[in-house]
CSV table of C-alpha atoms in Angstrom, one decimal:
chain,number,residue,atom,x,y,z
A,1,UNK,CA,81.3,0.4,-26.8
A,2,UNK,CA,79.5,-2.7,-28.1
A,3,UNK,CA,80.8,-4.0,-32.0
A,4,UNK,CA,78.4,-4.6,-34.7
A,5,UNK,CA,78.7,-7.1,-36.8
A,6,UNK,CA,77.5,-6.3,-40.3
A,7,UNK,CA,77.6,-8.3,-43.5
A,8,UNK,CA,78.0,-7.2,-46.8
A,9,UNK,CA,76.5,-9.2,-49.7
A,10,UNK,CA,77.3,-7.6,-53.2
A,11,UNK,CA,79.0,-8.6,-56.4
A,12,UNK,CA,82.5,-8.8,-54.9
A,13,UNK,CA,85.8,-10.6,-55.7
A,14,UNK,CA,85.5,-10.9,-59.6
A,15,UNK,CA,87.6,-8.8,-60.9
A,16,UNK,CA,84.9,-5.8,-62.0
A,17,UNK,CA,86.9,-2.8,-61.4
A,18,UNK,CA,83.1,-1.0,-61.2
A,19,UNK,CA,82.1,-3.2,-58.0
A,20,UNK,CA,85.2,-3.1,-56.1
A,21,UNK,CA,85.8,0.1,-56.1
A,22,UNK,CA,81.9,0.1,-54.8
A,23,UNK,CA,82.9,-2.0,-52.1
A,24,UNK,CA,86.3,0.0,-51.3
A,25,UNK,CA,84.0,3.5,-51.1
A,26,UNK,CA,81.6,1.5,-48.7
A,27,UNK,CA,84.0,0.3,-46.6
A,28,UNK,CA,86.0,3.4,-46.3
A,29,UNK,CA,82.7,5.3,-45.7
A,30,UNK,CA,81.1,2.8,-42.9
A,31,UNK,CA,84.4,2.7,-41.0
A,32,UNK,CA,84.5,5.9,-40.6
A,33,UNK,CA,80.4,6.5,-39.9
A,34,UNK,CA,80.8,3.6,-37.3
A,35,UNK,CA,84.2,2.7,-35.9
A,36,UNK,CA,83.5,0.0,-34.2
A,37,UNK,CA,81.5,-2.1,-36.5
A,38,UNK,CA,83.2,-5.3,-37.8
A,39,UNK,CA,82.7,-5.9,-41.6
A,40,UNK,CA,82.4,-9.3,-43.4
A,41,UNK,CA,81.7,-9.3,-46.7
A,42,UNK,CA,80.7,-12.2,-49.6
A,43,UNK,CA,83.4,-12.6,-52.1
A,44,UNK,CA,84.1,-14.7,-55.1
A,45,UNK,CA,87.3,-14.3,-53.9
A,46,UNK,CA,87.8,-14.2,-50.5
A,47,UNK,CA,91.6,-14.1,-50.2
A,48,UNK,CA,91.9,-11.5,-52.0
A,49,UNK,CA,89.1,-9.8,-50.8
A,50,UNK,CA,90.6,-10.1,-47.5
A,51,UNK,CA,94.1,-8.5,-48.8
A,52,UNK,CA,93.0,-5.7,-50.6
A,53,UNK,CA,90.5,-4.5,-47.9
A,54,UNK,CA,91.8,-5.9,-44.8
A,55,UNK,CA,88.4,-7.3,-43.4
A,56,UNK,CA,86.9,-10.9,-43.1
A,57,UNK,CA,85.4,-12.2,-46.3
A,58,UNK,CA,83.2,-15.6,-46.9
A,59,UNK,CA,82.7,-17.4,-50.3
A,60,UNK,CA,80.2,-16.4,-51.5
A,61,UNK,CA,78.9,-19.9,-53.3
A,62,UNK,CA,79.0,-22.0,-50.4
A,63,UNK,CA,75.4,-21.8,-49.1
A,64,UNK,CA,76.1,-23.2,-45.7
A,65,UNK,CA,78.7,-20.7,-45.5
A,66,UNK,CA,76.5,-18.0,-46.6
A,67,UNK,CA,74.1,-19.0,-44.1
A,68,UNK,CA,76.7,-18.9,-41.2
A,69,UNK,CA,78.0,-15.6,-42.2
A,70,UNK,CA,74.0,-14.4,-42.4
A,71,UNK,CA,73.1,-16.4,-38.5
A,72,UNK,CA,76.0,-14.9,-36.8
A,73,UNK,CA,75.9,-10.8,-38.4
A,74,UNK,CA,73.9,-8.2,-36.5
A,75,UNK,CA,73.0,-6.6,-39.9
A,76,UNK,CA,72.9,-7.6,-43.1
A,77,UNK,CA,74.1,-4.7,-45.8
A,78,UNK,CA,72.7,-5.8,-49.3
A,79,UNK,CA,74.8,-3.2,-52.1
A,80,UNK,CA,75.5,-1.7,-54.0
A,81,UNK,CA,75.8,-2.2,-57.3
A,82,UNK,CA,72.9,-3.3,-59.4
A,83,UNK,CA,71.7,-6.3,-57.6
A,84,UNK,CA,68.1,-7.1,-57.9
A,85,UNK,CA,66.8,-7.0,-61.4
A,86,UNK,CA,66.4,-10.2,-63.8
A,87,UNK,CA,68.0,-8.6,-67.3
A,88,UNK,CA,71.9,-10.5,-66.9
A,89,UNK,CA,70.9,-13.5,-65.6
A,90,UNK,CA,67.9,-15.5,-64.5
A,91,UNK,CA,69.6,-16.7,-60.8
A,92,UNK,CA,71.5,-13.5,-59.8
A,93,UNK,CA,68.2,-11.6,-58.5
A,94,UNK,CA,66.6,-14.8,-56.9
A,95,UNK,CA,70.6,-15.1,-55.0
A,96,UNK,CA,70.5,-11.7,-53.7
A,97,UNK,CA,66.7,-11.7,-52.6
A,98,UNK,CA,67.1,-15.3,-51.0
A,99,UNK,CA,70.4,-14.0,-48.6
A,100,UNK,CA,67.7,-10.5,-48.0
A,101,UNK,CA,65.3,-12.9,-46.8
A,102,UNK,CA,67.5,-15.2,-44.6
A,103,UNK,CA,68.4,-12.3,-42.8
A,104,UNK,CA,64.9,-10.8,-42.2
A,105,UNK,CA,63.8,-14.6,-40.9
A,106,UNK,CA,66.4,-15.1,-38.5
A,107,UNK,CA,65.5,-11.4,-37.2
A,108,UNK,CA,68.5,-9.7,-38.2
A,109,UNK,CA,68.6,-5.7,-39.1
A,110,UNK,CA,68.7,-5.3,-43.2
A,111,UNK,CA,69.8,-2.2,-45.4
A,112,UNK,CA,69.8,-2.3,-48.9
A,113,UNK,CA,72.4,0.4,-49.9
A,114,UNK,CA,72.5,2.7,-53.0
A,115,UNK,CA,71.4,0.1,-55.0
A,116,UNK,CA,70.1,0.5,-58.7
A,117,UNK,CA,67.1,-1.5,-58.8
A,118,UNK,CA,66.2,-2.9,-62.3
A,119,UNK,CA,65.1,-3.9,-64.7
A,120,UNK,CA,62.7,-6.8,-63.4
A,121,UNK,CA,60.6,-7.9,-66.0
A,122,UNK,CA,59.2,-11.1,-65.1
A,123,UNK,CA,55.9,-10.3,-62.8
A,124,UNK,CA,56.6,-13.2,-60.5
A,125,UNK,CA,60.5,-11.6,-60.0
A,126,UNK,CA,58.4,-8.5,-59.0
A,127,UNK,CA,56.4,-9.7,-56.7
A,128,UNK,CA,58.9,-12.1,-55.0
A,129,UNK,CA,60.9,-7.9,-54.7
A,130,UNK,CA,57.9,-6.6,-53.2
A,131,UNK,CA,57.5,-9.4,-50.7
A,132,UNK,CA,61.3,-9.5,-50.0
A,133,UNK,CA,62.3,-5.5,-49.5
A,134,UNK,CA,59.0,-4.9,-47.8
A,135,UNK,CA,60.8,-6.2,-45.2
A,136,UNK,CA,64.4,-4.0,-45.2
A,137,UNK,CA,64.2,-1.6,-42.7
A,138,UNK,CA,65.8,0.9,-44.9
A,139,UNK,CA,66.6,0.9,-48.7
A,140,UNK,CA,68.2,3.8,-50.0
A,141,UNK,CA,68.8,3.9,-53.9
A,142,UNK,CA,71.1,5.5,-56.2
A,143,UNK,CA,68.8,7.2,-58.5
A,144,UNK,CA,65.0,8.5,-58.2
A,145,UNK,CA,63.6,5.8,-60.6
A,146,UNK,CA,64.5,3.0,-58.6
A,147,UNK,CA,62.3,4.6,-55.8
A,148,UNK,CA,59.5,5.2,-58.4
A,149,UNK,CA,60.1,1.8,-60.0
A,150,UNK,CA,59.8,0.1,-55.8
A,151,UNK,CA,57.0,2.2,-54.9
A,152,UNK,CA,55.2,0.9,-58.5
A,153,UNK,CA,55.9,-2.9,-57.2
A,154,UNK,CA,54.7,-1.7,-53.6
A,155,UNK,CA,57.6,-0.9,-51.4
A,156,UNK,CA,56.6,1.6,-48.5
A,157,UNK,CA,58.0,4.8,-49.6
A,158,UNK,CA,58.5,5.9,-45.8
A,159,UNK,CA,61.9,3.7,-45.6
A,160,UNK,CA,62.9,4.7,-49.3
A,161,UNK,CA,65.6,7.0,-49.9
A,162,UNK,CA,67.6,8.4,-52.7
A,163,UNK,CA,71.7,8.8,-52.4
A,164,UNK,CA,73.9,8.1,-55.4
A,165,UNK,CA,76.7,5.7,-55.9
A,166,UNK,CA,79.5,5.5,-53.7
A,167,UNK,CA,81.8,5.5,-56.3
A,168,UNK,CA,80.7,9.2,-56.8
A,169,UNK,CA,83.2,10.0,-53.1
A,170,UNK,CA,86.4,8.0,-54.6
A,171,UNK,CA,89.3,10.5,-54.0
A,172,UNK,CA,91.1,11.2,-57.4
A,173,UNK,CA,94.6,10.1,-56.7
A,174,UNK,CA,96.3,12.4,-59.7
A,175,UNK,CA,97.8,11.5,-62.9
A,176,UNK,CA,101.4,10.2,-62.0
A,177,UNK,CA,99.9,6.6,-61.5
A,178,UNK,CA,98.3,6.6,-65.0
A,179,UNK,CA,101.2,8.2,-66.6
A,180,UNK,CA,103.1,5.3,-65.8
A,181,UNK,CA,100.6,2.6,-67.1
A,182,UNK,CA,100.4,4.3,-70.4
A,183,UNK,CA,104.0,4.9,-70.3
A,184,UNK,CA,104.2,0.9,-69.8
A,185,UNK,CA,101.4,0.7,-72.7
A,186,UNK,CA,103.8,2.3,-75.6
A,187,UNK,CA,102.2,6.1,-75.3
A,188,UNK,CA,104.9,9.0,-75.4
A,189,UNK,CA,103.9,11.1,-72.1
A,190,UNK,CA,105.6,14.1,-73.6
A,191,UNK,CA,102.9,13.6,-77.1
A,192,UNK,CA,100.3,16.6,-77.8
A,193,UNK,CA,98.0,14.0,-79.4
A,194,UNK,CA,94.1,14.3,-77.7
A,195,UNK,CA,93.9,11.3,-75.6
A,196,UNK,CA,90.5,9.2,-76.4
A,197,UNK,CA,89.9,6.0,-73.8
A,198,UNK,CA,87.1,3.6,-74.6
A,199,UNK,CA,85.2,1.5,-71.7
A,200,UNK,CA,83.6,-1.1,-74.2
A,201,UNK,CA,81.7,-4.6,-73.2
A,202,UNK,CA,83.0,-7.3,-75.6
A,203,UNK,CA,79.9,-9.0,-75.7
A,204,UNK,CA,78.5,-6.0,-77.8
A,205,UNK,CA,80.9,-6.4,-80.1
A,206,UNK,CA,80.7,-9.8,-81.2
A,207,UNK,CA,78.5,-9.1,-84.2
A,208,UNK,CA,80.9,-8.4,-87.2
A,209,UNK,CA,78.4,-5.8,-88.0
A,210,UNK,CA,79.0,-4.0,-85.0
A,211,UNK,CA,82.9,-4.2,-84.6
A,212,UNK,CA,83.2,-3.3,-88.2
A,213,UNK,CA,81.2,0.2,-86.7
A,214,UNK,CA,83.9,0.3,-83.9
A,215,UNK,CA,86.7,0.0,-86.6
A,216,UNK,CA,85.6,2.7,-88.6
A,217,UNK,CA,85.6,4.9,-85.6
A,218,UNK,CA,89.0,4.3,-84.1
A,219,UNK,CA,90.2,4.6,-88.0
A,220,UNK,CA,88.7,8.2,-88.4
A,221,UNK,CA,90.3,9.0,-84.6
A,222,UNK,CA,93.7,7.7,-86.0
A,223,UNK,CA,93.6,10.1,-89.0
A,224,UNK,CA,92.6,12.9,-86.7
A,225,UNK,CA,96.0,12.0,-84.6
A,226,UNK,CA,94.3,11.2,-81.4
A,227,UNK,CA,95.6,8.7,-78.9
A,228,UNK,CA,93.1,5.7,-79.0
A,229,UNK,CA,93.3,3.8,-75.1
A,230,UNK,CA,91.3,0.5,-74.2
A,231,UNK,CA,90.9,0.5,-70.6
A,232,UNK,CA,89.1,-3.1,-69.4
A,233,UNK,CA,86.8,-2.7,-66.2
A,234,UNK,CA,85.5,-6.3,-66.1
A,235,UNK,CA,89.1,-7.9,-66.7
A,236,UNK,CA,87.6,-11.4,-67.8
A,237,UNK,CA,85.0,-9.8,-69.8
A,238,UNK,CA,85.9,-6.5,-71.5
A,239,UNK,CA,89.5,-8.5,-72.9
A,240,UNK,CA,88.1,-10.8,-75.8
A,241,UNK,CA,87.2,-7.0,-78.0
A,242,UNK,CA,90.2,-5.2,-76.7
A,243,UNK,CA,92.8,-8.3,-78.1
A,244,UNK,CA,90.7,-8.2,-81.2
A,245,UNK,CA,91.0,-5.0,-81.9
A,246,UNK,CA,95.2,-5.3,-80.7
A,247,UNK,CA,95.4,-8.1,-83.2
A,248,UNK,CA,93.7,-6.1,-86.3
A,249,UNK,CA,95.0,-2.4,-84.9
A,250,UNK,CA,98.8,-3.7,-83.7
A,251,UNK,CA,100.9,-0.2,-82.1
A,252,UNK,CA,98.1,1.8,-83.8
A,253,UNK,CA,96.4,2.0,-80.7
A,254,UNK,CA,96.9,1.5,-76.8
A,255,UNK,CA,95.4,-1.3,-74.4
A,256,UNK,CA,95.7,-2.1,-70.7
A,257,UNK,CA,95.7,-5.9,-70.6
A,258,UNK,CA,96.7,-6.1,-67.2
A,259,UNK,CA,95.0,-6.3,-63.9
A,260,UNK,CA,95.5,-3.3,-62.2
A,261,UNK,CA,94.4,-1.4,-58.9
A,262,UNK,CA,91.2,0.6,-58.6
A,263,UNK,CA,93.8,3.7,-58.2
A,264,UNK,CA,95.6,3.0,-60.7
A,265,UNK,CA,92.7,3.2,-63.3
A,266,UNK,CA,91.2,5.9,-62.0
A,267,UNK,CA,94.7,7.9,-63.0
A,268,UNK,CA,94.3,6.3,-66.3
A,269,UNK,CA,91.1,8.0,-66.9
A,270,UNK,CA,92.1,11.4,-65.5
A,271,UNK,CA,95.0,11.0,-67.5
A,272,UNK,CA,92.6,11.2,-70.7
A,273,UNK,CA,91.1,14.3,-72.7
A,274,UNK,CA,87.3,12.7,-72.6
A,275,UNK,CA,86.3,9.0,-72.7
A,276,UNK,CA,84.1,7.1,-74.5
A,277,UNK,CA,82.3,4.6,-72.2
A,278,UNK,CA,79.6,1.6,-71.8
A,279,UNK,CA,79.8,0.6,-68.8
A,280,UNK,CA,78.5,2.7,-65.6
A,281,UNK,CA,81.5,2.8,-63.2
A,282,UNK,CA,83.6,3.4,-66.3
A,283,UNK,CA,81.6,6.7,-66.7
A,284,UNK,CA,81.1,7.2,-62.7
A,285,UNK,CA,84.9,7.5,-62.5
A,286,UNK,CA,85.7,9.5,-65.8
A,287,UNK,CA,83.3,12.0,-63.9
A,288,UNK,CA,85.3,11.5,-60.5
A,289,UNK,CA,88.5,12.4,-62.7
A,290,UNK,CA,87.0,15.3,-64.0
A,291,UNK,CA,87.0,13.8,-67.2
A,292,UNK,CA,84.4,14.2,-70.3
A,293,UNK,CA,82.2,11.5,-71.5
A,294,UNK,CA,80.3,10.2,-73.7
A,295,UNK,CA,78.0,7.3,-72.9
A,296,UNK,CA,76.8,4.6,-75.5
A,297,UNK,CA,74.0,2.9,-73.3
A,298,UNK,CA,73.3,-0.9,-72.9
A,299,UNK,CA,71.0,-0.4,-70.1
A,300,UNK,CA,68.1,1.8,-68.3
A,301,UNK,CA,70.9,2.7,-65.4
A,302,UNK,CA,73.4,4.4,-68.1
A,303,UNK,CA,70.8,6.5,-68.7
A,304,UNK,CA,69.5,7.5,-65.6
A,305,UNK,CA,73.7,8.3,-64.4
A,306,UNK,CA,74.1,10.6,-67.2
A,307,UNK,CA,70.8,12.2,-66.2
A,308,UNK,CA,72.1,12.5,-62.7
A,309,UNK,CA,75.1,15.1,-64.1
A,310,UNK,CA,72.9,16.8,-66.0
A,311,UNK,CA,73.7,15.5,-69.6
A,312,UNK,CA,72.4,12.3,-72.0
A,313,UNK,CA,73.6,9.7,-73.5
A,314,UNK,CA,74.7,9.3,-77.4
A,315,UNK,CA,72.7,6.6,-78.0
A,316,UNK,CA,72.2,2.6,-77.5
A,317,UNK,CA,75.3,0.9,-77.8
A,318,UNK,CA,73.6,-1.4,-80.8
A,319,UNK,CA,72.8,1.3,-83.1
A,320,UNK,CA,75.5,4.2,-83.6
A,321,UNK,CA,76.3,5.6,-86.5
A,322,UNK,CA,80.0,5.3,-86.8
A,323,UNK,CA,80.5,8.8,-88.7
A,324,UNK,CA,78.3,10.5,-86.2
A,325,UNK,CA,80.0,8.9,-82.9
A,326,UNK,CA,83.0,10.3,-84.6
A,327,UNK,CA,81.6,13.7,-85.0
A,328,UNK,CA,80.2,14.0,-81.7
A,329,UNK,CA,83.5,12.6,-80.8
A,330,UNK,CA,85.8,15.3,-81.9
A,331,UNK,CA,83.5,18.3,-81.2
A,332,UNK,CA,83.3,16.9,-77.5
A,333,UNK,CA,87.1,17.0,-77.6
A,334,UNK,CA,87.0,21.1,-78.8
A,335,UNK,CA,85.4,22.0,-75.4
A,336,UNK,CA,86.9,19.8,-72.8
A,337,UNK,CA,87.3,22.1,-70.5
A,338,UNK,CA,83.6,23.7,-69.9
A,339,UNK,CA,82.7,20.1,-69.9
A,340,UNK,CA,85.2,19.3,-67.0
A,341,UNK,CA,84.1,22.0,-64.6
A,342,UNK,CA,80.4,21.7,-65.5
A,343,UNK,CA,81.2,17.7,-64.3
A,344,UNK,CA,83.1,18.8,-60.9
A,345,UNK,CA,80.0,20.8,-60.3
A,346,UNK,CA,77.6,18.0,-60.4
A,347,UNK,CA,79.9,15.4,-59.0
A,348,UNK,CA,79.5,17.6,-55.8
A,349,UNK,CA,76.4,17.8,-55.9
A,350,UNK,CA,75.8,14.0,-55.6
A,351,UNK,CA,78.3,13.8,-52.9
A,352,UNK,CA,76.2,15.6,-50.8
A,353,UNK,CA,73.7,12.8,-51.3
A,354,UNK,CA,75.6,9.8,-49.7
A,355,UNK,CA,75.5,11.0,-46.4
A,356,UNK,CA,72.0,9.9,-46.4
A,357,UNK,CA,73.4,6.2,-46.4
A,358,UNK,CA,75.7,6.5,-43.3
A,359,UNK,CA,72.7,8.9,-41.5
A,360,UNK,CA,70.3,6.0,-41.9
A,361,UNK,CA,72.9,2.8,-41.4
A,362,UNK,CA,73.7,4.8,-37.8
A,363,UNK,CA,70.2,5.0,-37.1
A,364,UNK,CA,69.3,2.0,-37.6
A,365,UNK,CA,72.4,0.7,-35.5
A,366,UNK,CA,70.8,2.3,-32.9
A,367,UNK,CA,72.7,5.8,-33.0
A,368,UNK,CA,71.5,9.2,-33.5
């Protein structure tokens, strides 16, 4: 049986708890679809990439070693994660189109794979999409507006497909693992207190307006006797608010300032009566766990995930109202457990979608 050789090119190897358990969930699903395919993948870290996955990995800032990687793969797999849009920085979409590219001029197979595409706002970044996925031989997407939005720039809708996000199949390894983490943290296990965890982005909270918001909130939680949890998803990022809020909060509330496993966290958040979240994967595995959640949205893609499990978010992250988060809040916590089984219902749902990804990958690998 002849080996493929397929490179994967994503936001890997810093630390975002959200894109490595993408990338664990990928690789876990195309071993299995194709057994004998060899997987390289681009890392900012590719020792540890390497350790925690047990394939080859290349760094992913070294251009020549980009290339090399790109020249000697059969396929290139672009994904997921939300790759191509121009809203967090103004290089990141031109560095995932320019690998795309090198690997459709050196003749190579390319899959885009459950990516969310967007926003691109700048016409030229648009075009320079159009030109670039036009030639993919398959993109599959995680949500139906990044199809609409492709087709708008001028995709072929024939090779377009709609999955979901792989992090939607992660297996939900219990509660023991998170027990033990909270334990660690300072939380009794044996307490009644309802269990709040927040999934914030520091750099929303920077404003003094807007952490003096989140204050009130975990205030009004404290006097309601909940257990307030910080759980960080981008370590380097989501820290600065979380050691803030330590500092002015002290034992009053609980934080994971640790790196920890993909597993591990994913027990935290089962481990939680409902969680209050900002970033995607943050909400993507409180609804793996079974978990309720309420979404504060920064971006288009929060909104179309929540959409996706049949519910909608509070509101924008910039603008709540800190007595009304707090309401919503507390009622969400009175009916956790129609919200829990009305979650395991759409999480299967969605499941069903990914096969779509490993159907098309086999295909195009020249299977059946």
């Amino acid at each position: 049986m002849s080996r493929h050789n397929l490179l994967i090119s994503g936001y890997y190897g810093f630390g975002n708890i959200g894109d490595e358990a993408i990338l664990d969930t990928m690789v876990k699903r195309i071993q299995s679809a194709v057994p004998e395919a060899e997987l390289t993948v681009l890392s900012a870290n590719p020792e540890r990439t390497r350790s925690l996955y047990g394939i080859r990995a290349v760094e992913r800032a070294r251009p020549l070693k980009v290339l090399r990687a790109v020249w000697s793969c059969d396929t290139l797999i672009s994904g997921g994660g939300s790759l191509i849009q121009d809203v967090t920085g103004r290089l990141s979409i031109h560095y995932y189109l320019m690998i795309l590219m090198a690997a459709s001029l050196l003749g190579k197979k390319v899959m885009v794979y459950s990516q969310g595409i967007g926003p691109i706002q700048k016409p030229v970044n648009r075009v320079l999409t159009k030109w670039v996925l036009n030639r993919a031989d398959i993109i599959t997407v995680r949500e139906e507006n990044s199809k609409k939005d492709l087709i708008q720039m001028g995709i072929r809708s024939e090779k377009l497909f709609v999955t979901a996000d792989p992090v939607i199949d992660m297996a939900c390894p219990g509660k023991a693992l998170g027990e033990n983490l909270l334990k660690a943290a300072g939380l009794n296990e044996n307490s009644t207190q309802k269990r709040v965890a927040f999934a914030l982005r520091s750099k929303d909270f920077r404003e003094q307006g807007a952490y003096d918001a989140l204050c009130e909130v975990v205030n009004a939680l404290l006097r309601e006797r909940c257990a307030v949890i910080f759980v960080p998803f981008h370590f380097s990022e989501d820290l600065e608010v979380i050691r803030r809020l330590k500092v002015d909060f002290g034992d009053k509330i609980y934080t994971l300032v640790e790196r920890h496993a993909i597993q591990e966290i994913l027990s935290v958040i089962h481990s939680m009566d409902l969680l209050v979240g900002v970033r995607l994967h943050a909400l993507i595995f409180s609804a793996v766990a079974g978990t309720p959640l309420l979404a504060l949205s920064y971006d288009p893609k929060i909104d179309y995930f929540m959409k996706a499990i049949g519910q909608s978010t509070f509101g924008p992250v910039n603008a709540f109202s800190p007595e009304t988060l707090t309401q919503e809040i507390l009622f969400r916590l009175e009916k956790t457990e129609t919200d829990r089984a009305a979650l395991i219902s759409a999480v299967e749902d969605l499941k069903t979608r990914l096969d779509i990804n490993e159907r098309e990958l086999v295909k195009l690998l020249g299977g059946k």
